[in-house]
Amino acid sequence: MKVYVGFYGMNRSLRWTHRSIHHCLLKPLREAGFDIVCAAHFHTLNAIQNTRSGENSVKARRDEERYLPLDALWRETQTRDILPASLAELYEPLSLDEPAETLQSRRNLLFQLRSLNQLNTMLISMGADSSDVFFFMRPDLMYLDPLDTRLIVDRLTSAGKDILTPDWHEWGGFNDRFAFCNFRGADVFATRMVHAIEFVQATGGLKAETFLHHVVERHGLAHGHIGMRAMRVRADGFTQREGFDLSPYQKWRVSLGNRLRRPLR
């Protein structure tokens, strides 16, 4: 069995998050003896501009992929033109009075969904098949909890779960920040952008958590939860606490790091 570890989205903070990725994910996989294949699809920008997060013209670095043991890497410049026609129409406001933050969040999600779709294409071309397990991870998260990888893999094989997602910040759906899947679950999770238009037509918006819940139910996937936690790390290193109950060391590390960097809000 191979475990395909796929990173997607935007690589904006690996200099601060790579140690947690190695400690909480890659090290447990190696120690459990799994055959690991790592790949990444990243959208790139010269500078990151995100009013919602407070990242205002933060220069993006393109050398941070070296922190990951990647077997394959695919970079594409993030522009509206790369969105498929089915998603491009969702790039525009859905109403005249749509809040700017809502529009920004949807645009970010559109590019995230596209990156996942591209990553899935990569993994299939690298030989992934129905006997494998898939970990879809964002590179801009500081992971807090080392995985019991054998338990995770057992739940995706012997226990019959198709997809496992975090049990926190679900906001009425399923947390989509990372996911562990079998082959069937991976196909649905990574290609779900094809259902975006129908979801918007049915609900009037595109919220990540409720959209993932809709797609999981639509395809009849067996869903389960995992307790692994992670905190978002912005382009300048500022870490969002996310409301977690941290250990004294984790609190000290986050507080010290944030004091040394410019707060984003």
PDB file of C-alpha atoms in Angstrom:
ATOM      1  CA  MET A   1       0.000   0.000   0.000  1.00  0.00           C
ATOM      2  CA  LYS A   2       1.142   3.513  -0.823  1.00  0.00           C
ATOM      3  CA  VAL A   3       0.140   6.663   1.003  1.00  0.00           C
ATOM      4  CA  TYR A   4      -0.051   9.641  -1.337  1.00  0.00           C
ATOM      5  CA  VAL A   5       0.511  12.894   0.544  1.00  0.00           C
ATOM      6  CA  GLY A   6      -0.678  15.781  -1.587  1.00  0.00           C
ATOM      7  CA  PHE A   7      -0.201  19.462  -0.797  1.00  0.00           C
ATOM      8  CA  TYR A   8      -2.383  22.028  -2.533  1.00  0.00           C
ATOM      9  CA  GLY A   9      -3.455  25.646  -2.614  1.00  0.00           C
ATOM     10  CA  MET A  10      -0.959  28.431  -2.026  1.00  0.00           C
ATOM     11  CA  ASN A  11       2.465  27.954  -0.517  1.00  0.00           C
ATOM     12  CA  ARG A  12       2.790  31.063   1.613  1.00  0.00           C
ATOM     13  CA  SER A  13       4.226  29.992   4.980  1.00  0.00           C
ATOM     14  CA  LEU A  14       6.175  26.725   4.705  1.00  0.00           C
ATOM     15  CA  ARG A  15       9.173  28.331   6.391  1.00  0.00           C
ATOM     16  CA  TRP A  16       7.075  28.311   9.582  1.00  0.00           C
ATOM     17  CA  THR A  17       4.897  25.221   9.059  1.00  0.00           C
ATOM     18  CA  HIS A  18       7.272  22.614   7.586  1.00  0.00           C
ATOM     19  CA  ARG A  19       8.534  21.381  10.946  1.00  0.00           C
ATOM     20  CA  SER A  20       5.003  20.528  12.067  1.00  0.00           C
ATOM     21  CA  ILE A  21       4.342  18.758   8.759  1.00  0.00           C
ATOM     22  CA  HIS A  22       7.410  16.582   9.230  1.00  0.00           C
ATOM     23  CA  HIS A  23       6.776  15.914  12.918  1.00  0.00           C
ATOM     24  CA  CYS A  24       3.008  15.317  12.865  1.00  0.00           C
ATOM     25  CA  LEU A  25       2.570  13.691   9.457  1.00  0.00           C
ATOM     26  CA  LEU A  26       5.637  12.511   7.576  1.00  0.00           C
ATOM     27  CA  LYS A  27       7.581  11.139  10.544  1.00  0.00           C
ATOM     28  CA  PRO A  28       4.676   8.979  11.814  1.00  0.00           C
ATOM     29  CA  LEU A  29       4.152   7.643   8.282  1.00  0.00           C
ATOM     30  CA  ARG A  30       7.809   6.707   7.936  1.00  0.00           C
ATOM     31  CA  GLU A  31       7.942   5.111  11.375  1.00  0.00           C
ATOM     32  CA  ALA A  32       4.850   3.045  10.542  1.00  0.00           C
ATOM     33  CA  GLY A  33       6.630   1.720   7.468  1.00  0.00           C
ATOM     34  CA  PHE A  34       4.357   3.089   4.760  1.00  0.00           C
ATOM     35  CA  ASP A  35       5.520   3.727   1.211  1.00  0.00           C
ATOM     36  CA  ILE A  36       5.109   7.514   0.949  1.00  0.00           C
ATOM     37  CA  VAL A  37       4.683   9.500  -2.265  1.00  0.00           C
ATOM     38  CA  CYS A  38       4.641  13.299  -1.883  1.00  0.00           C
ATOM     39  CA  ALA A  39       3.363  15.690  -4.530  1.00  0.00           C
ATOM     40  CA  ALA A  40       2.239  19.312  -4.594  1.00  0.00           C
ATOM     41  CA  HIS A  41       0.239  21.636  -6.791  1.00  0.00           C
ATOM     42  CA  PHE A  42       0.601  25.290  -5.879  1.00  0.00           C
ATOM     43  CA  HIS A  43      -0.844  28.462  -7.325  1.00  0.00           C
ATOM     44  CA  THR A  44       1.693  31.293  -7.210  1.00  0.00           C
ATOM     45  CA  LEU A  45       1.436  35.069  -6.924  1.00  0.00           C
ATOM     46  CA  ASN A  46       4.048  37.792  -6.815  1.00  0.00           C
ATOM     47  CA  ALA A  47       2.333  39.256  -3.763  1.00  0.00           C
ATOM     48  CA  ILE A  48      -0.529  38.103  -1.546  1.00  0.00           C
ATOM     49  CA  GLN A  49      -3.439  40.509  -1.173  1.00  0.00           C
ATOM     50  CA  ASN A  50      -6.222  39.329   1.123  1.00  0.00           C
ATOM     51  CA  THR A  51      -8.272  41.921   2.950  1.00  0.00           C
ATOM     52  CA  ARG A  52     -10.108  39.283   4.993  1.00  0.00           C
ATOM     53  CA  SER A  53      -6.916  37.864   6.509  1.00  0.00           C
ATOM     54  CA  GLY A  54      -5.067  41.178   6.626  1.00  0.00           C
ATOM     55  CA  GLU A  55      -2.355  40.086   4.195  1.00  0.00           C
ATOM     56  CA  ASN A  56      -1.788  43.278   2.263  1.00  0.00           C
ATOM     57  CA  SER A  57       0.762  43.067  -0.558  1.00  0.00           C
ATOM     58  CA  VAL A  58       2.891  40.497   1.275  1.00  0.00           C
ATOM     59  CA  LYS A  59       5.648  39.376  -1.072  1.00  0.00           C
ATOM     60  CA  ALA A  60       5.345  35.691  -1.894  1.00  0.00           C
ATOM     61  CA  ARG A  61       8.419  33.451  -1.829  1.00  0.00           C
ATOM     62  CA  ARG A  62       8.887  30.630  -4.331  1.00  0.00           C
ATOM     63  CA  ASP A  63      11.766  28.728  -2.794  1.00  0.00           C
ATOM     64  CA  GLU A  64       9.980  27.164   0.171  1.00  0.00           C
ATOM     65  CA  GLU A  65       9.061  23.900  -1.570  1.00  0.00           C
ATOM     66  CA  ARG A  66      12.555  22.724  -0.654  1.00  0.00           C
ATOM     67  CA  TYR A  67      11.266  22.135   2.871  1.00  0.00           C
ATOM     68  CA  LEU A  68       9.116  19.236   1.619  1.00  0.00           C
ATOM     69  CA  PRO A  69      10.376  15.870   0.270  1.00  0.00           C
ATOM     70  CA  LEU A  70       8.406  16.233  -2.966  1.00  0.00           C
ATOM     71  CA  ASP A  71       8.445  13.592  -5.671  1.00  0.00           C
ATOM     72  CA  ALA A  72       6.566  15.942  -7.997  1.00  0.00           C
ATOM     73  CA  LEU A  73       5.773  19.662  -8.035  1.00  0.00           C
ATOM     74  CA  TRP A  74       3.441  21.630 -10.301  1.00  0.00           C
ATOM     75  CA  ARG A  75       3.296  25.430 -10.070  1.00  0.00           C
ATOM     76  CA  GLU A  76       0.854  27.655 -11.939  1.00  0.00           C
ATOM     77  CA  THR A  77       0.422  31.408 -11.792  1.00  0.00           C
ATOM     78  CA  GLN A  78      -2.875  32.280 -10.143  1.00  0.00           C
ATOM     79  CA  THR A  79      -5.015  34.415 -12.432  1.00  0.00           C
ATOM     80  CA  ARG A  80      -8.706  34.449 -13.158  1.00  0.00           C
ATOM     81  CA  ASP A  81      -8.015  33.078 -16.643  1.00  0.00           C
ATOM     82  CA  ILE A  82      -6.950  29.663 -15.321  1.00  0.00           C
ATOM     83  CA  LEU A  83     -10.370  28.983 -13.787  1.00  0.00           C
ATOM     84  CA  PRO A  84     -12.578  26.690 -15.891  1.00  0.00           C
ATOM     85  CA  ALA A  85     -15.673  28.325 -17.350  1.00  0.00           C
ATOM     86  CA  SER A  86     -17.872  26.587 -14.789  1.00  0.00           C
ATOM     87  CA  LEU A  87     -16.014  28.375 -11.968  1.00  0.00           C
ATOM     88  CA  ALA A  88     -15.158  31.653 -13.703  1.00  0.00           C
ATOM     89  CA  GLU A  89     -18.737  32.913 -13.453  1.00  0.00           C
ATOM     90  CA  LEU A  90     -18.581  32.399  -9.680  1.00  0.00           C
ATOM     91  CA  TYR A  91     -15.560  34.712  -9.557  1.00  0.00           C
ATOM     92  CA  GLU A  92     -17.921  37.689  -9.968  1.00  0.00           C
ATOM     93  CA  PRO A  93     -20.317  39.006  -7.286  1.00  0.00           C
ATOM     94  CA  LEU A  94     -23.507  36.979  -6.974  1.00  0.00           C
ATOM     95  CA  SER A  95     -25.492  40.113  -6.128  1.00  0.00           C
ATOM     96  CA  LEU A  96     -25.038  43.862  -6.195  1.00  0.00           C
ATOM     97  CA  ASP A  97     -24.793  44.041  -2.409  1.00  0.00           C
ATOM     98  CA  GLU A  98     -22.557  41.016  -1.801  1.00  0.00           C
ATOM     99  CA  PRO A  99     -19.995  41.861   0.937  1.00  0.00           C
ATOM    100  CA  ALA A 100     -16.392  42.140  -0.235  1.00  0.00           C
ATOM    101  CA  GLU A 101     -15.220  39.568   2.329  1.00  0.00           C
ATOM    102  CA  THR A 102     -17.746  37.009   1.085  1.00  0.00           C
ATOM    103  CA  LEU A 103     -16.560  37.518  -2.483  1.00  0.00           C
ATOM    104  CA  GLN A 104     -12.919  37.224  -1.418  1.00  0.00           C
ATOM    105  CA  SER A 105     -13.601  33.987   0.464  1.00  0.00           C
ATOM    106  CA  ARG A 106     -15.389  32.479  -2.524  1.00  0.00           C
ATOM    107  CA  ARG A 107     -12.583  33.429  -4.894  1.00  0.00           C
ATOM    108  CA  ASN A 108     -10.037  31.847  -2.552  1.00  0.00           C
ATOM    109  CA  LEU A 109     -12.146  28.684  -2.450  1.00  0.00           C
ATOM    110  CA  LEU A 110     -12.431  28.563  -6.242  1.00  0.00           C
ATOM    111  CA  PHE A 111      -8.658  28.543  -6.627  1.00  0.00           C
ATOM    112  CA  GLN A 112      -8.323  25.996  -3.828  1.00  0.00           C
ATOM    113  CA  LEU A 113     -10.802  23.691  -5.586  1.00  0.00           C
ATOM    114  CA  ARG A 114      -8.931  24.056  -8.845  1.00  0.00           C
ATOM    115  CA  SER A 115      -5.615  23.293  -7.154  1.00  0.00           C
ATOM    116  CA  LEU A 116      -7.098  20.133  -5.653  1.00  0.00           C
ATOM    117  CA  ASN A 117      -8.353  19.054  -9.052  1.00  0.00           C
ATOM    118  CA  GLN A 118      -4.910  19.590 -10.598  1.00  0.00           C
ATOM    119  CA  LEU A 119      -3.284  17.702  -7.710  1.00  0.00           C
ATOM    120  CA  ASN A 120      -5.626  14.767  -8.243  1.00  0.00           C
ATOM    121  CA  THR A 121      -4.608  14.647 -11.902  1.00  0.00           C
ATOM    122  CA  MET A 122      -0.980  14.541 -10.791  1.00  0.00           C
ATOM    123  CA  LEU A 123      -1.525  11.688  -8.358  1.00  0.00           C
ATOM    124  CA  ILE A 124      -3.349   9.565 -10.922  1.00  0.00           C
ATOM    125  CA  SER A 125      -0.579  10.165 -13.440  1.00  0.00           C
ATOM    126  CA  MET A 126       1.936   9.030 -10.795  1.00  0.00           C
ATOM    127  CA  GLY A 127       0.215   5.659 -10.536  1.00  0.00           C
ATOM    128  CA  ALA A 128      -2.268   6.109  -7.690  1.00  0.00           C
ATOM    129  CA  ASP A 129      -5.048   3.531  -7.772  1.00  0.00           C
ATOM    130  CA  SER A 130      -7.820   1.968  -5.706  1.00  0.00           C
ATOM    131  CA  SER A 131      -5.397   0.170  -3.385  1.00  0.00           C
ATOM    132  CA  ASP A 132      -3.866   3.410  -2.102  1.00  0.00           C
ATOM    133  CA  VAL A 133      -4.665   5.946   0.639  1.00  0.00           C
ATOM    134  CA  PHE A 134      -4.593   9.721   0.157  1.00  0.00           C
ATOM    135  CA  PHE A 135      -3.738  12.555   2.543  1.00  0.00           C
ATOM    136  CA  PHE A 136      -4.728  16.003   1.218  1.00  0.00           C
ATOM    137  CA  MET A 137      -2.943  18.697   3.230  1.00  0.00           C
ATOM    138  CA  ARG A 138      -2.647  22.467   3.130  1.00  0.00           C
ATOM    139  CA  PRO A 139       0.928  23.757   3.462  1.00  0.00           C
ATOM    140  CA  ASP A 140      -0.101  26.901   5.365  1.00  0.00           C
ATOM    141  CA  LEU A 141      -1.237  25.023   8.478  1.00  0.00           C
ATOM    142  CA  MET A 142       0.777  24.380  11.623  1.00  0.00           C
ATOM    143  CA  TYR A 143      -0.280  20.872  12.643  1.00  0.00           C
ATOM    144  CA  LEU A 144      -0.469  20.286  16.388  1.00  0.00           C
ATOM    145  CA  ASP A 145      -1.052  16.562  16.853  1.00  0.00           C
ATOM    146  CA  PRO A 146       1.064  13.625  15.589  1.00  0.00           C
ATOM    147  CA  LEU A 147      -1.086  11.134  13.720  1.00  0.00           C
ATOM    148  CA  ASP A 148      -1.715   7.534  14.605  1.00  0.00           C
ATOM    149  CA  THR A 149      -1.255   6.701  10.936  1.00  0.00           C
ATOM    150  CA  ARG A 150      -1.979   2.992  11.214  1.00  0.00           C
ATOM    151  CA  LEU A 151      -5.326   3.763  12.844  1.00  0.00           C
ATOM    152  CA  ILE A 152      -6.149   6.291  10.107  1.00  0.00           C
ATOM    153  CA  VAL A 153      -5.255   3.846   7.338  1.00  0.00           C
ATOM    154  CA  ASP A 154      -7.235   1.059   9.022  1.00  0.00           C
ATOM    155  CA  ARG A 155     -10.324   3.275   9.166  1.00  0.00           C
ATOM    156  CA  LEU A 156      -9.982   3.976   5.431  1.00  0.00           C
ATOM    157  CA  THR A 157      -9.552   0.321   4.537  1.00  0.00           C
ATOM    158  CA  SER A 158     -10.795  -2.312   6.982  1.00  0.00           C
ATOM    159  CA  ALA A 159     -13.315  -0.035   8.745  1.00  0.00           C
ATOM    160  CA  GLY A 160     -14.818   1.132   5.472  1.00  0.00           C
ATOM    161  CA  LYS A 161     -14.632   4.914   5.800  1.00  0.00           C
ATOM    162  CA  ASP A 162     -14.198   6.839   2.540  1.00  0.00           C
ATOM    163  CA  ILE A 163     -13.168  10.190   3.994  1.00  0.00           C
ATOM    164  CA  LEU A 164     -12.009  11.534   7.362  1.00  0.00           C
ATOM    165  CA  THR A 165     -12.119  15.248   8.168  1.00  0.00           C
ATOM    166  CA  PRO A 166     -11.334  17.352  11.284  1.00  0.00           C
ATOM    167  CA  ASP A 167     -13.951  17.382  14.031  1.00  0.00           C
ATOM    168  CA  TRP A 168     -13.606  21.126  14.713  1.00  0.00           C
ATOM    169  CA  HIS A 169     -14.678  24.335  12.887  1.00  0.00           C
ATOM    170  CA  GLU A 170     -17.306  22.548  10.824  1.00  0.00           C
ATOM    171  CA  TRP A 171     -19.703  25.527  10.664  1.00  0.00           C
ATOM    172  CA  GLY A 172     -22.722  23.468   9.699  1.00  0.00           C
ATOM    173  CA  GLY A 173     -20.866  21.126   7.346  1.00  0.00           C
ATOM    174  CA  PHE A 174     -17.495  19.379   7.252  1.00  0.00           C
ATOM    175  CA  ASN A 175     -14.138  21.060   7.858  1.00  0.00           C
ATOM    176  CA  ASP A 176     -12.287  20.987   4.522  1.00  0.00           C
ATOM    177  CA  ARG A 177      -8.843  22.198   5.597  1.00  0.00           C
ATOM    178  CA  PHE A 178      -7.383  18.723   5.197  1.00  0.00           C
ATOM    179  CA  ALA A 179      -8.745  15.247   4.579  1.00  0.00           C
ATOM    180  CA  PHE A 180      -7.669  11.605   4.629  1.00  0.00           C
ATOM    181  CA  CYS A 181      -9.353   9.454   1.979  1.00  0.00           C
ATOM    182  CA  ASN A 182      -9.464   6.124   0.262  1.00  0.00           C
ATOM    183  CA  PHE A 183      -9.507   6.121  -3.549  1.00  0.00           C
ATOM    184  CA  ARG A 184     -13.250   6.732  -3.810  1.00  0.00           C
ATOM    185  CA  GLY A 185     -13.216   9.477  -1.212  1.00  0.00           C
ATOM    186  CA  ALA A 186     -10.174  11.116  -2.822  1.00  0.00           C
ATOM    187  CA  ASP A 187     -11.882  11.295  -6.199  1.00  0.00           C
ATOM    188  CA  VAL A 188     -14.915  13.068  -4.713  1.00  0.00           C
ATOM    189  CA  PHE A 189     -12.954  15.360  -2.376  1.00  0.00           C
ATOM    190  CA  ALA A 190     -10.428  16.469  -4.974  1.00  0.00           C
ATOM    191  CA  THR A 191     -12.761  16.924  -7.962  1.00  0.00           C
ATOM    192  CA  ARG A 192     -15.761  18.446  -6.204  1.00  0.00           C
ATOM    193  CA  MET A 193     -15.459  21.707  -8.100  1.00  0.00           C
ATOM    194  CA  VAL A 194     -17.670  20.127 -10.780  1.00  0.00           C
ATOM    195  CA  HIS A 195     -20.621  20.489  -8.374  1.00  0.00           C
ATOM    196  CA  ALA A 196     -19.989  24.142  -7.462  1.00  0.00           C
ATOM    197  CA  ILE A 197     -22.518  25.674  -9.860  1.00  0.00           C
ATOM    198  CA  GLU A 198     -25.359  23.367  -8.839  1.00  0.00           C
ATOM    199  CA  PHE A 199     -24.614  24.069  -5.168  1.00  0.00           C
ATOM    200  CA  VAL A 200     -24.691  27.837  -5.681  1.00  0.00           C
ATOM    201  CA  GLN A 201     -27.922  27.569  -7.626  1.00  0.00           C
ATOM    202  CA  ALA A 202     -29.475  25.551  -4.798  1.00  0.00           C
ATOM    203  CA  THR A 203     -28.194  27.576  -1.836  1.00  0.00           C
ATOM    204  CA  GLY A 204     -27.287  31.002  -3.177  1.00  0.00           C
ATOM    205  CA  GLY A 205     -23.661  30.841  -2.015  1.00  0.00           C
ATOM    206  CA  LEU A 206     -20.514  28.740  -1.829  1.00  0.00           C
ATOM    207  CA  LYS A 207     -19.318  28.067   1.697  1.00  0.00           C
ATOM    208  CA  ALA A 208     -16.491  25.551   1.974  1.00  0.00           C
ATOM    209  CA  GLU A 209     -17.835  23.479   4.850  1.00  0.00           C
ATOM    210  CA  THR A 210     -21.447  23.140   3.695  1.00  0.00           C
ATOM    211  CA  PHE A 211     -20.303  22.513   0.127  1.00  0.00           C
ATOM    212  CA  LEU A 212     -18.100  19.610   1.214  1.00  0.00           C
ATOM    213  CA  HIS A 213     -20.964  18.180   3.305  1.00  0.00           C
ATOM    214  CA  HIS A 214     -23.266  18.405   0.276  1.00  0.00           C
ATOM    215  CA  VAL A 215     -20.821  16.599  -1.994  1.00  0.00           C
ATOM    216  CA  VAL A 216     -20.090  13.848   0.545  1.00  0.00           C
ATOM    217  CA  GLU A 217     -23.803  13.176   0.932  1.00  0.00           C
ATOM    218  CA  ARG A 218     -24.472  13.441  -2.802  1.00  0.00           C
ATOM    219  CA  HIS A 219     -21.993  10.646  -3.487  1.00  0.00           C
ATOM    220  CA  GLY A 220     -22.985   8.551  -0.493  1.00  0.00           C
ATOM    221  CA  LEU A 221     -19.496   8.552   1.040  1.00  0.00           C
ATOM    222  CA  ALA A 222     -18.900   6.974   4.445  1.00  0.00           C
ATOM    223  CA  HIS A 223     -17.611   9.903   6.508  1.00  0.00           C
ATOM    224  CA  GLY A 224     -15.695   9.925   9.773  1.00  0.00           C
ATOM    225  CA  HIS A 225     -14.000  12.472  12.031  1.00  0.00           C
ATOM    226  CA  ILE A 226     -10.405  12.891  13.196  1.00  0.00           C
ATOM    227  CA  GLY A 227      -9.177  14.974  16.116  1.00  0.00           C
ATOM    228  CA  MET A 228      -5.979  16.265  14.490  1.00  0.00           C
ATOM    229  CA  ARG A 229      -5.764  20.045  14.948  1.00  0.00           C
ATOM    230  CA  ALA A 230      -4.044  22.711  12.883  1.00  0.00           C
ATOM    231  CA  MET A 231      -3.687  26.491  12.962  1.00  0.00           C
ATOM    232  CA  ARG A 232      -3.512  28.785   9.952  1.00  0.00           C
ATOM    233  CA  VAL A 233      -0.221  30.587   9.419  1.00  0.00           C
ATOM    234  CA  ARG A 234      -0.281  33.716   7.278  1.00  0.00           C
ATOM    235  CA  ALA A 235       2.291  34.853   4.760  1.00  0.00           C
ATOM    236  CA  ASP A 236       4.237  36.897   7.317  1.00  0.00           C
ATOM    237  CA  GLY A 237       4.215  34.100   9.902  1.00  0.00           C
ATOM    238  CA  PHE A 238       1.347  35.327  12.063  1.00  0.00           C
ATOM    239  CA  THR A 239      -0.482  32.296  13.530  1.00  0.00           C
ATOM    240  CA  GLN A 240      -4.235  32.208  14.123  1.00  0.00           C
ATOM    241  CA  ARG A 241      -4.920  30.559  17.508  1.00  0.00           C
ATOM    242  CA  GLU A 242      -8.247  29.049  16.295  1.00  0.00           C
ATOM    243  CA  GLY A 243      -9.526  28.758  19.885  1.00  0.00           C
ATOM    244  CA  PHE A 244      -7.660  25.531  20.645  1.00  0.00           C
ATOM    245  CA  ASP A 245      -6.621  24.495  24.148  1.00  0.00           C
ATOM    246  CA  LEU A 246      -2.858  24.547  23.647  1.00  0.00           C
ATOM    247  CA  SER A 247      -0.116  23.084  25.811  1.00  0.00           C
ATOM    248  CA  PRO A 248       2.071  25.571  27.718  1.00  0.00           C
ATOM    249  CA  TYR A 249       4.877  25.064  25.175  1.00  0.00           C
ATOM    250  CA  GLN A 250       2.530  25.596  22.220  1.00  0.00           C
ATOM    251  CA  LYS A 251       1.108  28.751  23.798  1.00  0.00           C
ATOM    252  CA  TRP A 252       4.594  30.106  24.414  1.00  0.00           C
ATOM    253  CA  ARG A 253       5.758  29.316  20.900  1.00  0.00           C
ATOM    254  CA  VAL A 254       2.748  30.908  19.195  1.00  0.00           C
ATOM    255  CA  SER A 255       2.697  33.966  21.449  1.00  0.00           C
ATOM    256  CA  LEU A 256       6.418  34.597  21.026  1.00  0.00           C
ATOM    257  CA  GLY A 257       6.257  34.167  17.273  1.00  0.00           C
ATOM    258  CA  ASN A 258       3.301  36.498  16.905  1.00  0.00           C
ATOM    259  CA  ARG A 259       4.941  39.168  19.045  1.00  0.00           C
ATOM    260  CA  LEU A 260       7.966  39.080  16.770  1.00  0.00           C
ATOM    261  CA  ARG A 261       5.838  39.574  13.668  1.00  0.00           C
ATOM    262  CA  ARG A 262       3.394  42.248  12.610  1.00  0.00           C
ATOM    263  CA  PRO A 263      -0.172  41.288  13.614  1.00  0.00           C
ATOM    264  CA  LEU A 264      -2.430  41.022  10.577  1.00  0.00           C
ATOM    265  CA  ARG A 265      -5.592  42.383  12.157  1.00  0.00           C
TER     266      ARG A 265
END
